[in-house]
């Protein structure tokens, strides 16, 4: 790839990040200004607005936006709701050591280094 091609790719990636941040800002404004005025009626965990923020943060504008639209399409009496997190990213083999752990021991269920 030429240096011009790399610069264009970086510009596009940077523009997508800015658009994602603007969309996240709009969703956060909805969550803090409009949502408290409405009765709690979300069928899903996490809520659709939290799902949108997570999807846009994790996957960016295009895939995160698509996941958000698909989730909003499920919102209605025809879907039972429940636990519906964003899909996990597939792990690439190149990111792991020979033992498949990436140099670290993965946390088991209920075990995390983060304290809340």
mmCIF file of C-alpha atoms in Angstrom:
data_model
loop_
_atom_site.group_PDB
_atom_site.id
_atom_site.type_symbol
_atom_site.label_atom_id
_atom_site.label_comp_id
_atom_site.label_asym_id
_atom_site.label_seq_id
_atom_site.Cartn_x
_atom_site.Cartn_y
_atom_site.Cartn_z
ATOM 1 C CA UNK A 1 0.000 0.000 0.000
ATOM 2 C CA UNK A 2 1.340 3.424 -0.877
ATOM 3 C CA UNK A 3 1.796 6.194 1.643
ATOM 4 C CA UNK A 4 -1.171 8.055 0.109
ATOM 5 C CA UNK A 5 -3.315 4.930 0.515
ATOM 6 C CA UNK A 6 -2.247 4.604 4.154
ATOM 7 C CA UNK A 7 -3.061 8.244 4.832
ATOM 8 C CA UNK A 8 -6.517 7.883 3.227
ATOM 9 C CA UNK A 9 -7.210 4.723 5.242
ATOM 10 C CA UNK A 10 -6.150 6.514 8.429
ATOM 11 C CA UNK A 11 -8.351 9.495 7.583
ATOM 12 C CA UNK A 12 -11.364 7.265 6.946
ATOM 13 C CA UNK A 13 -10.725 5.346 10.179
ATOM 14 C CA UNK A 14 -10.379 8.631 12.093
ATOM 15 C CA UNK A 15 -13.573 10.021 10.568
ATOM 16 C CA UNK A 16 -15.446 6.853 11.549
ATOM 17 C CA UNK A 17 -14.203 7.215 15.126
ATOM 18 C CA UNK A 18 -15.442 10.818 15.253
ATOM 19 C CA UNK A 19 -18.856 9.811 13.900
ATOM 20 C CA UNK A 20 -19.056 6.973 16.453
ATOM 21 C CA UNK A 21 -18.255 9.404 19.272
ATOM 22 C CA UNK A 22 -20.967 11.809 18.069
ATOM 23 C CA UNK A 23 -23.515 8.962 17.937
ATOM 24 C CA UNK A 24 -22.493 7.814 21.426
ATOM 25 C CA UNK A 25 -22.898 11.396 22.666
ATOM 26 C CA UNK A 26 -26.422 11.526 21.189
ATOM 27 C CA UNK A 27 -27.370 8.181 22.770
ATOM 28 C CA UNK A 28 -25.984 9.318 26.140
ATOM 29 C CA UNK A 29 -28.036 12.524 25.906
ATOM 30 C CA UNK A 30 -31.145 10.424 25.223
ATOM 31 C CA UNK A 31 -30.331 8.181 28.193
ATOM 32 C CA UNK A 32 -29.931 11.103 30.593
ATOM 33 C CA UNK A 33 -32.545 13.562 29.294
ATOM 34 C CA UNK A 34 -35.395 11.676 27.586
ATOM 35 C CA UNK A 35 -35.316 8.177 29.055
ATOM 36 C CA UNK A 36 -35.903 9.255 32.693
ATOM 37 C CA UNK A 37 -39.156 10.925 31.607
ATOM 38 C CA UNK A 38 -40.546 7.669 30.207
ATOM 39 C CA UNK A 39 -41.643 4.592 32.187
ATOM 40 C CA UNK A 40 -39.132 1.745 32.295
ATOM 41 C CA UNK A 41 -40.315 -0.724 29.676
ATOM 42 C CA UNK A 42 -37.197 -2.202 28.082
ATOM 43 C CA UNK A 43 -37.441 -5.966 27.488
ATOM 44 C CA UNK A 44 -33.703 -6.462 27.173
ATOM 45 C CA UNK A 45 -30.617 -6.511 29.370
ATOM 46 C CA UNK A 46 -28.569 -4.459 28.661
ATOM 47 C CA UNK A 47 -31.011 -1.775 27.571
ATOM 48 C CA UNK A 48 -31.098 -0.824 23.899
ATOM 49 C CA UNK A 49 -29.306 2.459 24.558
ATOM 50 C CA UNK A 50 -26.516 0.719 26.493
ATOM 51 C CA UNK A 51 -26.314 -1.888 23.731
ATOM 52 C CA UNK A 52 -25.908 0.920 21.169
ATOM 53 C CA UNK A 53 -23.087 2.522 23.169
ATOM 54 C CA UNK A 54 -21.337 -0.841 23.622
ATOM 55 C CA UNK A 55 -21.722 -1.798 19.945
ATOM 56 C CA UNK A 56 -20.487 1.573 18.660
ATOM 57 C CA UNK A 57 -17.556 1.528 21.076
ATOM 58 C CA UNK A 58 -16.535 -2.043 20.269
ATOM 59 C CA UNK A 59 -17.233 -2.257 16.529
ATOM 60 C CA UNK A 60 -17.386 1.307 15.185
ATOM 61 C CA UNK A 61 -19.976 3.068 13.086
ATOM 62 C CA UNK A 62 -20.745 0.525 10.378
ATOM 63 C CA UNK A 63 -20.947 -2.797 12.233
ATOM 64 C CA UNK A 64 -21.936 -1.190 15.562
ATOM 65 C CA UNK A 65 -24.659 0.794 13.804
ATOM 66 C CA UNK A 66 -25.916 -2.360 12.079
ATOM 67 C CA UNK A 67 -26.003 -4.263 15.394
ATOM 68 C CA UNK A 68 -27.903 -1.378 16.983
ATOM 69 C CA UNK A 69 -30.493 -1.251 14.183
ATOM 70 C CA UNK A 70 -30.937 -5.035 14.381
ATOM 71 C CA UNK A 71 -31.432 -4.800 18.149
ATOM 72 C CA UNK A 72 -33.969 -1.977 17.824
ATOM 73 C CA UNK A 73 -35.854 -4.069 15.254
ATOM 74 C CA UNK A 74 -36.319 -6.729 17.956
ATOM 75 C CA UNK A 75 -37.898 -4.191 20.296
ATOM 76 C CA UNK A 76 -41.592 -4.925 20.323
ATOM 77 C CA UNK A 77 -44.228 -7.317 21.569
ATOM 78 C CA UNK A 78 -43.164 -9.985 19.035
ATOM 79 C CA UNK A 79 -39.870 -10.623 20.871
ATOM 80 C CA UNK A 80 -39.628 -11.945 24.418
ATOM 81 C CA UNK A 81 -36.486 -9.938 25.288
ATOM 82 C CA UNK A 82 -34.028 -11.117 27.926
ATOM 83 C CA UNK A 83 -30.216 -11.186 28.024
ATOM 84 C CA UNK A 84 -28.837 -9.994 24.668
ATOM 85 C CA UNK A 85 -25.256 -8.660 24.855
ATOM 86 C CA UNK A 86 -23.237 -7.537 21.834
ATOM 87 C CA UNK A 87 -21.508 -10.448 20.093
ATOM 88 C CA UNK A 88 -17.928 -11.125 21.105
ATOM 89 C CA UNK A 89 -15.154 -10.483 18.634
ATOM 90 C CA UNK A 90 -13.681 -13.651 17.132
ATOM 91 C CA UNK A 91 -10.123 -14.217 18.323
ATOM 92 C CA UNK A 92 -7.408 -14.473 15.713
ATOM 93 C CA UNK A 93 -4.812 -17.204 16.105
ATOM 94 C CA UNK A 94 -1.972 -14.730 15.417
ATOM 95 C CA UNK A 95 -2.766 -12.956 18.701
ATOM 96 C CA UNK A 96 -2.004 -16.030 20.805
ATOM 97 C CA UNK A 97 1.167 -17.779 21.919
ATOM 98 C CA UNK A 98 1.796 -21.452 21.227
ATOM 99 C CA UNK A 99 -0.224 -22.426 24.300
ATOM 100 C CA UNK A 100 -3.160 -20.344 23.012
ATOM 101 C CA UNK A 101 -3.331 -17.971 25.977
ATOM 102 C CA UNK A 102 -1.656 -14.862 24.609
ATOM 103 C CA UNK A 103 0.840 -14.975 27.459
ATOM 104 C CA UNK A 104 -1.806 -14.686 30.152
ATOM 105 C CA UNK A 105 -4.019 -17.116 31.971
ATOM 106 C CA UNK A 106 -7.650 -16.409 31.049
ATOM 107 C CA UNK A 107 -10.039 -15.601 33.880
ATOM 108 C CA UNK A 108 -12.513 -18.295 34.822
ATOM 109 C CA UNK A 109 -16.180 -17.658 35.432
ATOM 110 C CA UNK A 110 -16.677 -15.170 38.247
ATOM 111 C CA UNK A 111 -12.983 -14.328 38.436
ATOM 112 C CA UNK A 112 -11.805 -10.915 37.308
ATOM 113 C CA UNK A 113 -9.006 -8.504 38.062
ATOM 114 C CA UNK A 114 -11.352 -5.516 37.986
ATOM 115 C CA UNK A 115 -12.970 -4.370 41.192
ATOM 116 C CA UNK A 116 -16.159 -2.363 40.983
#
